[in-house]
mmCIF file of C-alpha atoms and ligand atoms in Angstrom:
data_model
loop_
_atom_site.group_PDB
_atom_site.id
_atom_site.type_symbol
_atom_site.label_atom_id
_atom_site.label_comp_id
_atom_site.label_asym_id
_atom_site.label_seq_id
_atom_site.Cartn_x
_atom_site.Cartn_y
_atom_site.Cartn_z
ATOM 1 C CA MET A 29 79.223 11.248 17.562
ATOM 2 C CA ILE A 30 78.257 11.054 13.893
ATOM 3 C CA THR A 31 75.342 12.157 11.731
ATOM 4 C CA LYS A 32 72.827 9.573 10.603
ATOM 5 C CA ILE A 33 70.067 9.906 8.002
ATOM 6 C CA LEU A 34 67.019 8.992 10.096
ATOM 7 C CA SER A 35 64.380 9.352 7.381
ATOM 8 C CA THR A 36 63.596 10.690 3.919
ATOM 9 C CA GLY A 37 60.591 12.352 2.283
ATOM 10 C CA HIS A 38 59.485 14.127 -0.862
ATOM 11 C CA ALA A 39 56.594 15.951 -2.527
ATOM 12 C CA LEU A 40 55.858 16.651 -6.196
ATOM 13 C CA PRO A 41 53.222 18.907 -7.771
ATOM 14 C CA ALA A 42 50.173 17.149 -9.221
ATOM 15 C CA LYS A 43 50.543 18.525 -12.756
ATOM 16 C CA VAL A 44 52.699 16.424 -15.099
ATOM 17 C CA VAL A 45 53.997 18.035 -18.299
ATOM 18 C CA THR A 46 55.323 15.765 -21.057
ATOM 19 C CA ASN A 47 57.902 16.534 -23.742
ATOM 20 C CA ASP A 48 55.067 16.408 -26.275
ATOM 21 C CA ASP A 49 53.182 19.050 -24.255
ATOM 22 C CA LEU A 50 56.266 21.288 -24.558
ATOM 23 C CA SER A 51 56.608 20.705 -28.282
ATOM 24 C CA LYS A 52 53.152 22.306 -28.649
ATOM 25 C CA ILE A 53 54.316 25.578 -27.085
ATOM 26 C CA MET A 54 57.898 25.875 -28.385
ATOM 27 C CA ASP A 55 60.221 24.627 -31.114
ATOM 28 C CA THR A 56 61.352 21.377 -29.464
ATOM 29 C CA SER A 57 60.615 17.659 -29.674
ATOM 30 C CA ASP A 58 60.295 14.605 -27.459
ATOM 31 C CA GLU A 59 63.133 13.060 -29.463
ATOM 32 C CA TRP A 60 65.581 15.936 -28.775
ATOM 33 C CA ILE A 61 64.820 16.184 -25.063
ATOM 34 C CA ARG A 62 64.889 12.407 -24.502
ATOM 35 C CA GLN A 63 68.118 11.837 -26.436
ATOM 36 C CA ARG A 64 70.051 14.843 -25.120
ATOM 37 C CA THR A 65 68.912 14.643 -21.487
ATOM 38 C CA GLY A 66 66.922 11.499 -20.616
ATOM 39 C CA ILE A 67 63.992 13.656 -19.442
ATOM 40 C CA VAL A 68 60.471 12.582 -20.466
ATOM 41 C CA THR A 69 58.151 14.360 -18.010
ATOM 42 C CA ARG A 70 58.403 16.920 -15.219
ATOM 43 C CA HIS A 71 56.015 18.049 -12.456
ATOM 44 C CA ILE A 72 55.020 21.721 -12.587
ATOM 45 C CA CYS A 73 53.407 23.834 -9.827
ATOM 46 C CA VAL A 74 49.909 25.060 -10.575
ATOM 47 C CA GLU A 75 48.427 25.195 -7.066
ATOM 48 C CA GLU A 76 51.586 24.340 -5.110
ATOM 49 C CA THR A 77 54.326 26.746 -3.953
ATOM 50 C CA THR A 78 57.907 26.315 -2.779
ATOM 51 C CA SER A 79 56.778 26.471 0.838
ATOM 52 C CA SER A 80 53.797 24.136 0.404
ATOM 53 C CA LEU A 81 56.043 21.554 -1.288
ATOM 54 C CA SER A 82 58.671 22.027 1.454
ATOM 55 C CA ILE A 83 56.090 21.487 4.175
ATOM 56 C CA ALA A 84 54.696 18.389 2.458
ATOM 57 C CA ALA A 85 58.189 16.878 2.041
ATOM 58 C CA ALA A 86 59.080 17.736 5.657
ATOM 59 C CA LYS A 87 55.898 16.129 7.018
ATOM 60 C CA ASP A 88 56.493 13.072 4.833
ATOM 61 C CA ALA A 89 60.022 12.609 6.225
ATOM 62 C CA LEU A 90 58.903 13.170 9.828
ATOM 63 C CA GLU A 91 56.024 10.734 9.486
ATOM 64 C CA LYS A 92 58.164 8.038 7.837
ATOM 65 C CA GLY A 93 60.736 8.398 10.643
ATOM 66 C CA GLY A 94 58.120 8.529 13.422
ATOM 67 C CA ILE A 95 59.635 11.843 14.499
ATOM 68 C CA ASP A 96 57.709 14.686 16.150
ATOM 69 C CA GLY A 97 58.277 18.209 14.787
ATOM 70 C CA ARG A 98 59.068 19.377 18.334
ATOM 71 C CA GLU A 99 62.243 17.224 18.281
ATOM 72 C CA ILE A 100 63.737 19.238 15.398
ATOM 73 C CA ASP A 101 66.279 21.832 16.507
ATOM 74 C CA LEU A 102 67.662 22.864 13.099
ATOM 75 C CA ILE A 103 65.851 23.435 9.786
ATOM 76 C CA ILE A 104 67.818 24.247 6.634
ATOM 77 C CA VAL A 105 66.020 24.835 3.346
ATOM 78 C CA SER A 106 68.004 25.045 0.151
ATOM 79 C CA THR A 107 66.119 26.890 -2.573
ATOM 80 C CA VAL A 108 66.770 29.357 -5.373
ATOM 81 C CA SER A 109 63.032 29.851 -5.846
ATOM 82 C CA PRO A 110 61.530 30.830 -2.469
ATOM 83 C CA ASP A 111 58.024 32.302 -2.158
ATOM 84 C CA TYR A 112 59.332 35.343 -0.267
ATOM 85 C CA CYS A 113 62.619 37.222 0.007
ATOM 86 C CA TYR A 114 61.760 37.045 3.710
ATOM 87 C CA PRO A 115 60.678 35.355 5.925
ATOM 88 C CA ASN A 116 62.893 32.455 4.989
ATOM 89 C CA THR A 117 61.230 29.185 3.979
ATOM 90 C CA ALA A 118 62.622 27.337 7.024
ATOM 91 C CA CYS A 119 60.577 29.617 9.323
ATOM 92 C CA GLN A 120 57.436 28.750 7.367
ATOM 93 C CA ILE A 121 58.210 25.053 7.823
ATOM 94 C CA MET A 122 58.912 25.512 11.525
ATOM 95 C CA LYS A 123 55.410 26.844 12.018
ATOM 96 C CA ALA A 124 53.805 24.079 9.935
ATOM 97 C CA ILE A 125 55.531 21.146 11.677
ATOM 98 C CA GLY A 126 55.195 22.529 15.200
ATOM 99 C CA ALA A 127 58.942 22.871 15.855
ATOM 100 C CA VAL A 128 59.422 25.066 18.916
ATOM 101 C CA ASN A 129 63.101 25.732 19.310
ATOM 102 C CA ALA A 130 64.800 25.393 15.935
ATOM 103 C CA ARG A 131 67.478 27.412 14.191
ATOM 104 C CA CYS A 132 65.923 28.265 10.790
ATOM 105 C CA ILE A 133 68.224 28.830 7.817
ATOM 106 C CA GLU A 134 67.631 29.219 4.096
ATOM 107 C CA VAL A 135 70.528 28.755 1.688
ATOM 108 C CA ASN A 136 70.776 29.795 -1.954
ATOM 109 C CA ILE A 137 73.105 27.273 -3.561
ATOM 110 C CA GLY A 138 71.228 25.565 -6.394
ATOM 111 C CA CYS A 139 71.655 21.942 -7.315
ATOM 112 C CA ALA A 140 74.381 21.170 -4.739
ATOM 113 C CA GLY A 141 72.222 22.780 -2.034
ATOM 114 C CA CYS A 142 70.966 19.710 -0.246
ATOM 115 C CA ILE A 143 74.447 18.256 0.230
ATOM 116 C CA TYR A 144 75.756 21.682 1.277
ATOM 117 C CA SER A 145 72.908 21.779 3.841
ATOM 118 C CA MET A 146 73.849 18.287 4.997
ATOM 119 C CA ASP A 147 77.433 19.495 5.444
ATOM 120 C CA MET A 148 76.237 22.387 7.633
ATOM 121 C CA ALA A 149 73.862 20.205 9.646
ATOM 122 C CA ASP A 150 76.654 17.637 10.098
ATOM 123 C CA SER A 151 78.857 20.325 11.684
ATOM 124 C CA TYR A 152 76.075 21.381 14.076
ATOM 125 C CA ILE A 153 75.396 17.754 15.015
ATOM 126 C CA ARG A 154 79.038 16.765 15.489
ATOM 127 C CA THR A 155 79.658 19.743 17.777
ATOM 128 C CA GLY A 156 76.636 18.753 19.877
ATOM 129 C CA LYS A 157 74.694 21.981 19.224
ATOM 130 C CA VAL A 158 71.908 20.114 17.438
ATOM 131 C CA LYS A 159 70.396 16.646 17.950
ATOM 132 C CA LYS A 160 67.937 16.440 15.069
ATOM 133 C CA ALA A 161 68.022 18.460 11.853
ATOM 134 C CA LEU A 162 65.533 18.695 9.014
ATOM 135 C CA ILE A 163 67.115 19.554 5.694
ATOM 136 C CA ILE A 164 65.071 20.237 2.612
ATOM 137 C CA GLY A 165 65.762 20.989 -1.029
ATOM 138 C CA ALA A 166 62.735 22.692 -2.562
ATOM 139 C CA GLU A 167 62.199 24.374 -5.908
ATOM 140 C CA ALA A 168 59.448 25.913 -7.980
ATOM 141 C CA LEU A 169 61.831 26.446 -10.883
ATOM 142 C CA SER A 170 58.976 26.794 -13.363
ATOM 143 C CA LYS A 171 58.632 30.430 -12.259
ATOM 144 C CA MET A 172 62.335 31.019 -12.975
ATOM 145 C CA MET A 173 62.102 29.905 -16.625
ATOM 146 C CA ASP A 174 61.568 31.834 -19.830
ATOM 147 C CA TRP A 175 59.018 29.474 -21.391
ATOM 148 C CA THR A 176 60.019 30.670 -24.860
ATOM 149 C CA ASP A 177 63.634 29.545 -24.273
ATOM 150 C CA ARG A 178 63.903 25.891 -25.295
ATOM 151 C CA ARG A 179 67.523 25.661 -24.105
ATOM 152 C CA THR A 180 66.570 25.893 -20.425
ATOM 153 C CA SER A 181 62.817 25.569 -19.833
ATOM 154 C CA VAL A 182 62.569 21.943 -21.010
ATOM 155 C CA LEU A 183 65.179 20.799 -18.479
ATOM 156 C CA PHE A 184 63.774 21.794 -15.130
ATOM 157 C CA GLY A 185 60.865 20.766 -12.908
ATOM 158 C CA ASP A 186 59.370 21.538 -9.489
ATOM 159 C CA GLY A 187 59.489 19.478 -6.286
ATOM 160 C CA ALA A 188 60.869 19.092 -2.776
ATOM 161 C CA GLY A 189 62.888 16.424 -0.990
ATOM 162 C CA ALA A 190 63.798 16.109 2.692
ATOM 163 C CA PHE A 191 66.152 14.325 5.055
ATOM 164 C CA VAL A 192 65.871 14.135 8.835
ATOM 165 C CA LEU A 193 69.368 13.854 10.284
ATOM 166 C CA GLY A 194 70.195 12.902 13.847
ATOM 167 C CA ALA A 195 73.136 12.412 16.202
ATOM 168 C CA SER A 196 74.190 8.779 16.473
ATOM 169 C CA GLU A 197 76.706 6.853 18.624
ATOM 170 C CA ASP A 198 77.009 4.172 15.906
ATOM 171 C CA GLU A 199 80.241 5.196 14.184
ATOM 172 C CA GLU A 200 79.805 2.621 11.389
ATOM 173 C CA HIS A 201 76.576 3.906 9.822
ATOM 174 C CA GLY A 202 75.739 7.436 8.752
ATOM 175 C CA VAL A 203 77.477 10.330 7.044
ATOM 176 C CA LEU A 204 81.079 9.085 7.149
ATOM 177 C CA GLY A 205 82.532 11.813 4.942
ATOM 178 C CA ILE A 206 81.288 15.070 3.448
ATOM 179 C CA THR A 207 82.790 17.916 1.477
ATOM 180 C CA ALA A 208 81.495 21.100 -0.186
ATOM 181 C CA ASN A 209 83.348 23.181 -2.785
ATOM 182 C CA SER A 210 82.873 26.068 -5.211
ATOM 183 C CA ASP A 211 84.476 27.537 -8.299
ATOM 184 C CA GLY A 212 83.441 31.196 -8.310
ATOM 185 C CA ASN A 213 85.350 31.766 -11.548
ATOM 186 C CA MET A 214 82.426 30.066 -13.293
ATOM 187 C CA CYS A 215 79.680 32.015 -11.493
ATOM 188 C CA GLU A 216 78.316 33.418 -14.779
ATOM 189 C CA ALA A 217 77.591 29.931 -16.156
ATOM 190 C CA ILE A 218 74.158 29.701 -14.454
ATOM 191 C CA THR A 219 72.350 32.896 -13.514
ATOM 192 C CA ALA A 220 68.926 34.384 -12.841
ATOM 193 C CA GLY A 221 68.328 38.100 -12.291
ATOM 194 C CA GLY A 222 67.779 39.720 -8.903
ATOM 195 C CA ARG A 223 66.230 43.070 -8.054
ATOM 196 C CA PRO A 224 68.092 46.122 -9.374
ATOM 197 C CA LEU A 225 68.745 49.101 -7.078
ATOM 198 C CA ASP A 226 65.656 51.302 -6.784
ATOM 199 C CA ASN A 227 65.422 53.973 -4.089
ATOM 200 C CA PRO A 228 64.955 57.770 -3.860
ATOM 201 C CA TRP A 229 68.638 58.263 -4.820
ATOM 202 C CA THR A 230 68.996 55.848 -7.700
ATOM 203 C CA HIS A 231 67.029 53.808 -10.185
ATOM 204 C CA ILE A 232 68.544 51.076 -12.290
ATOM 205 C CA ASP A 233 66.422 49.617 -15.060
ATOM 206 C CA PRO A 234 65.680 45.931 -14.615
ATOM 207 C CA PRO A 235 67.704 43.556 -16.823
ATOM 208 C CA ALA A 236 66.166 42.469 -20.117
ATOM 209 C CA SER A 237 65.410 39.062 -18.566
ATOM 210 C CA HIS A 238 65.084 37.874 -14.961
ATOM 211 C CA TYR A 239 64.879 34.291 -16.093
ATOM 212 C CA THR A 240 67.378 31.455 -15.856
ATOM 213 C CA TYR A 241 70.366 31.487 -18.181
ATOM 214 C CA MET A 242 72.645 28.455 -18.396
ATOM 215 C CA ASP A 243 75.766 27.777 -20.437
ATOM 216 C CA GLY A 244 74.824 24.112 -20.678
ATOM 217 C CA GLN A 245 77.999 22.858 -22.283
ATOM 218 C CA ALA A 246 80.291 24.581 -19.763
ATOM 219 C CA VAL A 247 78.301 23.136 -16.870
ATOM 220 C CA PHE A 248 78.222 19.702 -18.503
ATOM 221 C CA LYS A 249 82.025 19.645 -18.809
ATOM 222 C CA PHE A 250 82.429 20.974 -15.259
ATOM 223 C CA ALA A 251 80.203 18.205 -13.872
ATOM 224 C CA CYS A 252 81.953 15.432 -15.803
ATOM 225 C CA ARG A 253 85.310 16.661 -14.457
ATOM 226 C CA LYS A 254 84.443 17.595 -10.874
ATOM 227 C CA VAL A 255 82.099 14.768 -9.869
ATOM 228 C CA PRO A 256 84.696 11.961 -10.189
ATOM 229 C CA GLU A 257 87.390 14.242 -8.712
ATOM 230 C CA SER A 258 85.227 15.006 -5.695
ATOM 231 C CA ILE A 259 84.249 11.350 -5.163
ATOM 232 C CA ASN A 260 87.888 10.238 -5.248
ATOM 233 C CA GLU A 261 88.864 13.077 -2.911
ATOM 234 C CA ILE A 262 86.373 11.925 -0.283
ATOM 235 C CA LEU A 263 86.974 8.173 -0.543
ATOM 236 C CA LYS A 264 90.779 8.123 -0.706
ATOM 237 C CA PRO A 265 91.542 9.274 2.871
ATOM 238 C CA LEU A 266 88.849 6.905 4.164
ATOM 239 C CA GLY A 267 90.508 3.952 2.413
ATOM 240 C CA VAL A 268 87.288 3.096 0.543
ATOM 241 C CA SER A 269 87.571 2.087 -3.117
ATOM 242 C CA VAL A 270 85.085 3.256 -5.739
ATOM 243 C CA ASP A 271 84.250 -0.395 -6.457
ATOM 244 C CA GLU A 272 82.941 -0.784 -2.891
ATOM 245 C CA ILE A 273 80.230 1.843 -3.495
ATOM 246 C CA ASP A 274 76.792 0.264 -3.987
ATOM 247 C CA LYS A 275 74.978 3.307 -5.382
ATOM 248 C CA PHE A 276 75.905 6.756 -6.665
ATOM 249 C CA PHE A 277 73.054 9.193 -6.035
ATOM 250 C CA LEU A 278 74.130 12.011 -8.354
ATOM 251 C CA HIS A 279 72.229 15.220 -9.043
ATOM 252 C CA GLN A 280 69.767 14.480 -11.845
ATOM 253 C CA ALA A 281 70.632 17.059 -14.516
ATOM 254 C CA ASN A 282 71.336 14.934 -17.570
ATOM 255 C CA TYR A 283 71.503 11.167 -18.069
ATOM 256 C CA ARG A 284 74.594 11.668 -20.221
ATOM 257 C CA ILE A 285 76.410 13.093 -17.168
ATOM 258 C CA LEU A 286 75.607 9.905 -15.220
ATOM 259 C CA GLU A 287 76.910 7.835 -18.146
ATOM 260 C CA ALA A 288 80.101 9.885 -18.441
ATOM 261 C CA VAL A 289 80.838 9.617 -14.706
ATOM 262 C CA ALA A 290 80.080 5.868 -14.684
ATOM 263 C CA LYS A 291 82.396 5.336 -17.653
ATOM 264 C CA PHE A 292 85.200 7.436 -16.177
ATOM 265 C CA MET A 293 84.982 5.572 -12.856
ATOM 266 C CA HIS A 294 84.618 2.134 -14.532
ATOM 267 C CA GLN A 295 81.301 1.513 -12.777
ATOM 268 C CA PRO A 296 78.144 -0.144 -14.199
ATOM 269 C CA MET A 297 75.093 2.067 -14.870
ATOM 270 C CA GLU A 298 73.032 -0.104 -12.468
ATOM 271 C CA LYS A 299 74.866 1.657 -9.639
ATOM 272 C CA PHE A 300 73.496 5.051 -10.785
ATOM 273 C CA PRO A 301 69.864 5.458 -9.685
ATOM 274 C CA SER A 302 67.878 7.899 -11.788
ATOM 275 C CA ASN A 303 64.483 9.578 -11.774
ATOM 276 C CA MET A 304 65.140 12.443 -14.198
ATOM 277 C CA SER A 305 62.966 10.790 -16.864
ATOM 278 C CA GLU A 306 60.016 11.364 -14.525
ATOM 279 C CA VAL A 307 60.869 14.635 -12.705
ATOM 280 C CA GLY A 308 63.520 16.421 -14.812
ATOM 281 C CA ASN A 309 66.107 18.578 -13.074
ATOM 282 C CA ILE A 310 64.643 19.674 -9.719
ATOM 283 C CA SER A 311 67.855 21.261 -8.488
ATOM 284 C CA ALA A 312 68.266 21.064 -4.683
ATOM 285 C CA ALA A 313 65.298 18.696 -4.433
ATOM 286 C CA SER A 314 66.874 16.166 -6.749
ATOM 287 C CA ILE A 315 68.973 13.907 -4.468
ATOM 288 C CA PRO A 316 66.606 13.660 -1.457
ATOM 289 C CA THR A 317 63.646 13.011 -3.777
ATOM 290 C CA LEU A 318 65.520 10.258 -5.598
ATOM 291 C CA MET A 319 66.663 8.671 -2.337
ATOM 292 C CA ASP A 320 63.176 8.794 -0.865
ATOM 293 C CA GLN A 321 61.731 7.115 -3.955
ATOM 294 C CA TYR A 322 64.335 4.345 -3.550
ATOM 295 C CA ASN A 323 63.640 4.166 0.187
ATOM 296 C CA GLU A 324 59.901 3.787 -0.443
ATOM 297 C CA LYS A 325 60.629 0.787 -2.673
ATOM 298 C CA GLY A 326 62.877 -0.799 -0.008
ATOM 299 C CA LEU A 327 65.939 -0.347 -2.222
ATOM 300 C CA LEU A 328 68.145 1.269 0.445
ATOM 301 C CA LYS A 329 69.719 -1.592 2.391
ATOM 302 C CA PRO A 330 71.425 -1.430 5.799
ATOM 303 C CA GLY A 331 75.194 -1.568 5.459
ATOM 304 C CA GLU A 332 75.230 -0.415 1.818
ATOM 305 C CA LYS A 333 77.660 2.326 0.844
ATOM 306 C CA TYR A 334 76.411 5.378 -1.040
ATOM 307 C CA ILE A 335 77.834 8.467 -2.672
ATOM 308 C CA LEU A 336 75.583 11.543 -2.819
ATOM 309 C CA CYS A 337 76.882 14.263 -5.145
ATOM 310 C CA GLY A 338 75.303 17.567 -6.165
ATOM 311 C CA PHE A 339 76.646 20.168 -8.618
ATOM 312 C CA GLY A 340 75.361 23.340 -10.231
ATOM 313 C CA ALA A 341 75.013 27.130 -9.904
ATOM 314 C CA GLY A 342 77.989 28.934 -8.450
ATOM 315 C CA LEU A 343 79.473 26.732 -9.726
ATOM 316 C CA THR A 344 79.259 24.626 -6.590
ATOM 317 C CA TYR A 345 79.641 20.929 -5.911
ATOM 318 C CA ALA A 346 79.334 18.811 -2.793
ATOM 319 C CA THR A 347 79.752 15.119 -2.053
ATOM 320 C CA ALA A 348 78.806 12.890 0.867
ATOM 321 C CA TYR A 349 79.840 9.317 1.609
ATOM 322 C CA VAL A 350 77.059 7.591 3.526
ATOM 323 C CA ARG A 351 76.852 4.080 4.961
ATOM 324 C CA TRP A 352 73.129 3.216 5.272
HETATM 325 O O1 UT7 B 5 71.377 21.594 -12.666
HETATM 326 C C1 UT7 B 5 72.509 22.393 -12.772
HETATM 327 C C2 UT7 B 5 73.528 21.684 -13.545
HETATM 328 N N1 UT7 B 5 73.145 21.679 -14.939
HETATM 329 C C3 UT7 B 5 73.659 20.798 -15.758
HETATM 330 O O2 UT7 B 5 74.401 19.944 -15.336
HETATM 331 C C4 UT7 B 5 73.342 20.920 -17.217
HETATM 332 C C5 UT7 B 5 74.501 20.439 -18.047
HETATM 333 N N2 UT7 B 5 74.305 20.625 -19.478
HETATM 334 C C6 UT7 B 5 73.460 19.838 -20.194
HETATM 335 O O3 UT7 B 5 72.790 18.989 -19.648
HETATM 336 C C7 UT7 B 5 73.435 20.019 -21.694
HETATM 337 O O4 UT7 B 5 74.497 20.855 -22.095
HETATM 338 C C8 UT7 B 5 72.081 20.599 -22.238
HETATM 339 C C9 UT7 B 5 70.981 19.557 -22.091
HETATM 340 C C10 UT7 B 5 71.728 21.855 -21.480
HETATM 341 C C11 UT7 B 5 72.219 20.940 -23.726
HETATM 342 O O5 UT7 B 5 72.627 19.791 -24.451
HETATM 343 P P1 UT7 B 5 73.776 19.905 -25.560
HETATM 344 O O6 UT7 B 5 73.961 18.576 -26.137
HETATM 345 O O7 UT7 B 5 74.949 20.564 -24.882
HETATM 346 O O8 UT7 B 5 73.091 20.833 -26.643
HETATM 347 P P2 UT7 B 5 73.569 22.272 -27.171
HETATM 348 O O9 UT7 B 5 73.326 23.320 -26.165
HETATM 349 O O10 UT7 B 5 74.961 22.149 -27.730
HETATM 350 O O11 UT7 B 5 72.580 22.492 -28.379
HETATM 351 C C12 UT7 B 5 72.658 21.671 -29.548
HETATM 352 C C13 UT7 B 5 71.579 22.116 -30.506
HETATM 353 C C14 UT7 B 5 71.555 23.615 -30.752
HETATM 354 O O12 UT7 B 5 71.229 23.813 -32.107
HETATM 355 P P3 UT7 B 5 72.351 24.233 -33.174
HETATM 356 O O13 UT7 B 5 72.959 25.498 -32.662
HETATM 357 O O14 UT7 B 5 73.332 23.083 -33.182
HETATM 358 O O15 UT7 B 5 71.583 24.362 -34.448
HETATM 359 C C15 UT7 B 5 70.428 24.103 -29.901
HETATM 360 O O16 UT7 B 5 69.822 25.271 -30.402
HETATM 361 O O17 UT7 B 5 70.298 21.778 -29.983
HETATM 362 C C16 UT7 B 5 69.465 22.946 -29.998
HETATM 363 N N3 UT7 B 5 68.556 22.866 -28.858
HETATM 364 C C17 UT7 B 5 67.338 22.301 -28.927
HETATM 365 N N4 UT7 B 5 66.683 21.718 -29.940
HETATM 366 C C18 UT7 B 5 65.440 21.222 -29.672
HETATM 367 C C19 UT7 B 5 68.772 23.321 -27.595
HETATM 368 N N5 UT7 B 5 67.701 23.040 -26.840
HETATM 369 C C20 UT7 B 5 66.800 22.411 -27.651
HETATM 370 C C21 UT7 B 5 65.517 21.890 -27.436
HETATM 371 N N6 UT7 B 5 64.882 21.304 -28.462
HETATM 372 N N7 UT7 B 5 64.899 21.943 -26.222
#
């Protein structure tokens, strides 16, 4: 029994913010953002929320796969920007899609979150506990940004992407390898504040900023090192060469990271799909959104071999090898 990606979906907020829009509210420029990152626009929540985007992406994936919400027996949402501390976002989705008997889990992992969720769902499916799983990466990162900090706020956007996964007897097509890793020594490299202790016995003043902090250069170097390492680690025991891979769906943080990985692995840039120019860095939503956009255009072909690789806060990284 293996795990197959049955369908994909995504949802983006209506409001589009350009680099020029940002240069009117802070000391930045279209030229800097484009050259250093490849980002041109991003979608920002005005009316939408993390849960409304999650629900829209989930319904999109279910509809595209012709799957009824009642068939779903596991929902995992990866988000670092939920609407509530509790209930978890997966429970909100369960209600909206009419799932009746699903395990509902929310994970806080960041940009590797969707592949981490796939890893968890894969374990449930392979052990026979679950037949169909809905996994979603959803972020309203705009509420996590200090909009006076040009180093972080220009990079991120809002959105949600979804996969429906199912148990399959076809051992040739599906998730043929998956791994998830962390380096906790670098946990300070990307942070956002939580709630300080506050009860009748103690009061701790809130930190000066709750907003996102990122040591961009440290994370950049980490990604350029770990992504190729992780891809090789997964392909080697399977006897698959990097040259056989048709597309590398990497987390969309910075176009220069895609270029560095492509160069290191001696692969052409055409094998590295990208949507960051349009959506920016949407963290856990990044890979499923990108894959759904390719799927919508008929660019995912049966039999093709894909790498999916996420990396970010934690620092965490996770890679899947998928035959479509
Ligand atoms: O999604 C989770 C994973 N995240 C990542 O993978 C992010 C990885 N890191 C990166 O993508 C890049 O490191 C950044 C895009 C975050 C930064 O690019 P960089 O080339 O590393 O720039 P830098 O931080 O070294 O900054 C260079 C200069 C600085 O000025 P000085 O000190 O040289 O005078 C910054 O103050 O660029 C300045 N700068 C800006 N200038 C205009 C930083 N942000 C901006 C900005 N507009 N938005």
